[in-house]
Amino acid sequence: MRLETFRARDLSSVARNAEAFFGDDAVVLQTRSVRENGEMVVEVVAASASEVDAFRARLTPTHLPTPGTRRGNRPYVIALAGPSGAGKTTTIAKLAANVHAFGTWSVGMITLDTFRVAGLEQIATYAEITGCSLEVAYDAADAVRAMGQLNSLDVVLVDTPGRSPKTGARDEEWWPILRALRPDEIHLVMPAGLRADVAMNALTTHDAMRPTHTLLTKLDDVPNDTGIADLASMLALPSRWLTDGIAVPADLKPAPQRILASLGLVAAQVSA
């Protein structure tokens, strides 16, 4: 989705500029007054209406299965993957503890993050706080065993090691473990403040695991929500949740409403 900013002395002039660029499909998303060269002008952010509609449709995820409806008599498996420091483990704790995420579903955790110093201790603490069962998988056989231990639950959340372009050999160790878990969803966890080139590199780095969703984190670290729609558009994946703070579980929010609101689109236009 391409966003363009236009400025002119009055609203009708700036609207004509937007229409000249996008044609009859132009839609104004945001309007404000700004000072330019010592005088006040009108600034609008505009886009193609058809591209906005396509972005909304792509961003909005399908509904989760009804609790108790299980694929092949197994839990629904949601894995979180992403760069180191993106907040995957804390987000898993928020998901496990937030009633708006899974309602009455019973939740368990599996961690593949056996490389990071204190990583096991961190997720074990979160599992204890949230009352969730936790399993650790060091290899594919462990993954099968772990799923057997958690088979009576509705959903299993999977924590994975942080990934960077320089950790290829390590990835070869845990990707087969993730595949053995047969995740229904893989959420690419990305800090909201990432530069565009870094975000695209992370997307490329994780492309082989075929992420199904994106999950933006650390919105509290950016001055405002202006850039989150650009980031979500660039990643081109549906998004269920985002996080905007460190509080567990309070700082987990539905993603489409917040992202579309950053474009001036009202929450009523977004499916739950």
XYZ file of C-alpha atoms in Angstrom:
272
model
C 0.000 0.000 0.000
C 1.490 3.296 -1.102
C 0.940 6.328 1.146
C 1.661 9.813 -0.181
C 1.748 13.164 1.623
C 0.492 16.320 -0.084
C 0.564 19.955 1.024
C -1.255 23.023 -0.270
C -2.679 26.289 1.002
C -6.242 24.986 1.305
C -8.057 21.668 1.534
C -9.594 21.776 -1.932
C -6.192 22.356 -3.531
C -4.489 19.551 -1.647
C -7.408 17.215 -2.433
C -6.968 17.983 -6.142
C -3.282 17.134 -5.833
C -4.147 13.769 -4.288
C -6.694 13.060 -7.023
C -4.184 14.003 -9.697
C -1.770 11.438 -8.266
C -4.145 8.552 -7.441
C -7.027 9.337 -9.798
C -10.668 8.831 -8.852
C -9.549 6.068 -6.472
C -7.866 8.585 -4.132
C -8.857 8.527 -0.468
C -7.656 10.988 2.178
C -6.617 9.178 5.361
C -5.304 11.999 7.528
C -5.535 15.790 7.487
C -3.697 18.355 9.590
C -2.387 21.918 9.496
C 1.384 22.415 9.484
C 3.723 25.367 9.137
C 5.771 25.553 5.937
C 8.055 28.456 5.033
C 6.494 30.600 7.720
C 2.847 30.052 6.771
C 0.182 27.508 7.661
C -0.701 24.950 5.012
C -2.939 21.888 4.855
C -1.240 18.484 4.806
C -3.021 15.259 3.903
C -1.927 11.654 3.740
C -3.667 9.880 0.879
C -3.728 6.466 -0.717
C -5.588 4.425 -3.279
C -8.946 3.299 -1.871
C -8.587 -0.110 -3.500
C -5.139 -0.555 -1.931
C -6.510 0.458 1.481
C -9.299 -2.119 1.139
C -6.785 -4.785 0.115
C -4.541 -3.888 3.057
C -7.457 -4.148 5.489
C -8.465 -7.526 4.106
C -4.912 -8.869 4.223
C -4.278 -7.532 7.731
C -7.414 -8.998 9.295
C -6.852 -12.618 10.404
C -9.305 -15.461 10.210
C -11.076 -16.364 13.426
C -9.423 -18.859 15.733
C -11.167 -22.243 15.942
C -13.902 -22.682 18.511
C -12.475 -23.947 21.831
C -12.711 -27.715 21.920
C -12.530 -27.950 18.113
C -9.157 -29.576 17.642
C -7.306 -30.554 14.482
C -6.734 -34.297 14.406
C -7.300 -34.621 18.164
C -4.390 -32.320 18.982
C -4.031 -28.788 20.362
C -3.946 -25.743 18.121
C -0.252 -24.831 17.899
C 0.920 -21.218 17.611
C 4.657 -20.555 17.321
C 6.384 -17.210 17.773
C 9.560 -16.562 15.775
C 11.629 -13.480 15.142
C 14.841 -11.587 15.751
C 16.627 -11.643 19.090
C 15.184 -9.136 21.533
C 11.837 -8.830 19.755
C 9.949 -9.869 22.895
C 8.790 -13.360 21.944
C 8.962 -14.913 25.420
C 7.200 -12.025 27.146
C 4.547 -12.024 24.429
C 3.914 -15.723 25.037
C 3.311 -14.915 28.702
C 0.870 -12.163 27.705
C -0.973 -14.520 25.371
C -1.189 -17.218 28.016
C -2.525 -14.872 30.687
C -4.768 -12.528 28.688
C -8.382 -13.679 28.704
C -9.042 -11.747 25.481
C -6.489 -13.845 23.602
C -7.945 -17.315 24.109
C -10.904 -16.911 26.445
C -11.571 -20.186 28.237
C -9.018 -22.187 26.263
C -6.547 -24.262 28.236
C -3.017 -23.167 27.320
C 0.381 -24.876 27.444
C 3.880 -23.829 26.422
C 6.793 -25.472 24.631
C 10.170 -23.784 24.375
C 12.839 -24.499 21.798
C 14.979 -21.638 23.129
C 17.650 -23.723 24.823
C 20.532 -21.590 23.485
C 19.933 -18.305 25.305
C 21.434 -17.752 28.741
C 18.593 -17.687 31.295
C 16.040 -18.304 28.533
C 14.669 -21.446 30.172
C 14.476 -19.741 33.541
C 12.519 -16.834 32.092
C 9.827 -18.896 30.409
C 9.657 -21.267 33.403
C 8.892 -18.267 35.596
C 6.163 -17.121 33.215
C 4.697 -20.630 33.082
C 4.529 -20.712 36.874
C 2.938 -17.260 37.065
C 0.309 -18.064 34.432
C -0.328 -21.601 35.669
C 0.574 -23.154 32.318
C 2.285 -26.470 31.749
C 5.727 -26.069 30.157
C 7.708 -28.560 28.096
C 11.243 -28.194 26.725
C 12.189 -29.681 23.353
C 15.865 -30.217 22.515
C 15.208 -32.289 19.385
C 12.385 -33.566 17.196
C 11.791 -36.583 19.422
C 11.411 -34.233 22.383
C 8.881 -32.230 20.377
C 6.715 -35.291 19.792
C 6.975 -36.209 23.481
C 6.103 -32.636 24.519
C 2.991 -32.601 22.342
C 1.961 -35.879 23.897
C 2.269 -34.358 27.362
C 0.126 -31.360 26.351
C -2.322 -33.222 24.139
C -5.331 -32.573 26.372
C -4.993 -28.780 26.057
C -6.728 -26.483 23.577
C -3.726 -24.421 22.473
C 0.054 -24.720 22.732
C 2.327 -21.675 22.434
C 5.840 -22.307 21.122
C 8.824 -20.089 21.965
C 11.754 -20.207 19.541
C 15.353 -18.949 19.639
C 16.051 -15.424 18.470
C 17.343 -15.333 14.926
C 19.756 -13.052 13.099
C 21.428 -13.264 9.673
C 24.519 -14.712 11.376
C 22.843 -17.668 13.124
C 22.262 -19.960 10.167
C 23.993 -23.024 11.627
C 22.039 -22.720 14.852
C 18.758 -22.467 12.921
C 19.483 -25.794 11.278
C 19.353 -27.317 14.759
C 15.904 -26.079 15.811
C 13.935 -25.753 12.578
C 13.368 -29.533 12.401
C 12.067 -29.364 15.976
C 9.560 -26.680 15.001
C 8.463 -28.679 11.967
C 7.901 -31.710 14.203
C 5.382 -29.646 16.192
C 3.391 -28.946 12.997
C 2.374 -25.410 13.999
C -0.977 -24.136 12.757
C 0.277 -20.556 12.888
C 3.768 -19.019 12.931
C 3.794 -15.384 14.044
C 6.766 -13.281 12.993
C 7.439 -11.058 16.018
C 8.854 -7.666 15.014
C 9.597 -4.574 17.142
C 7.599 -1.607 15.869
C 10.675 0.618 15.778
C 12.676 -1.473 13.298
C 14.067 0.356 10.275
C 12.465 -0.707 7.024
C 15.628 -2.376 5.709
C 16.161 -4.296 8.947
C 12.524 -5.423 8.968
C 12.750 -6.659 5.387
C 15.977 -8.487 6.183
C 14.264 -10.194 9.124
C 11.339 -11.162 6.904
C 13.716 -12.654 4.342
C 15.688 -14.428 7.060
C 12.522 -16.117 8.345
C 10.940 -16.769 4.953
C 11.920 -20.448 4.902
C 9.714 -21.182 7.921
C 6.705 -19.675 6.099
C 5.302 -17.281 8.724
C 1.520 -16.970 8.638
C 1.097 -13.789 10.707
C 3.046 -10.818 11.978
C 3.006 -9.607 15.583
C 4.321 -6.099 16.226
C 5.832 -5.469 19.657
C 7.206 -2.572 21.693
C 4.845 0.061 20.335
C 5.577 1.924 23.560
C 9.135 2.445 22.289
C 8.062 4.542 19.282
C 6.880 8.171 19.575
C 3.516 7.489 17.903
C 1.720 4.973 15.722
C 2.463 6.775 12.455
C 4.774 4.135 11.016
C 3.103 0.917 12.152
C 0.779 0.708 9.148
C 3.762 1.137 6.826
C 5.563 -1.701 8.620
C 2.489 -3.948 8.590
C 1.919 -3.208 4.905
C 5.529 -4.024 4.082
C 5.367 -7.352 5.939
C 2.121 -8.203 4.085
C 0.817 -10.722 6.633
C -2.328 -10.909 8.785
C -1.944 -9.740 12.371
C -3.907 -10.923 15.415
C -2.171 -9.135 18.262
C 0.384 -6.462 19.100
C 2.052 -5.345 22.330
C 2.582 -1.829 23.632
C 4.281 -2.246 27.001
C 5.894 -4.648 29.428
C 2.882 -5.386 31.640
C 1.752 -9.026 31.618
C -0.953 -9.563 30.446
C -2.386 -6.046 30.076
C -0.193 -4.785 27.247
C -1.467 -7.238 24.623
C -3.992 -5.689 22.219
C -5.909 -6.660 19.069
C -3.752 -5.631 16.125
C -6.077 -4.693 13.230
C -7.937 -1.998 15.169
C -4.757 -0.269 16.324
C -2.962 -0.499 12.980
C -5.918 0.735 10.940
C -6.588 3.515 13.454
C -3.072 4.788 12.731
C -4.343 5.491 9.203
C -7.428 7.266 10.475
C -9.691 4.277 9.806
C -12.245 3.614 12.523
C -12.257 0.392 14.507
C -15.822 -0.371 13.433
C -14.479 -1.134 9.960
C -12.321 -3.949 11.323
C -13.462 -7.523 11.952
C -12.889 -8.830 15.471
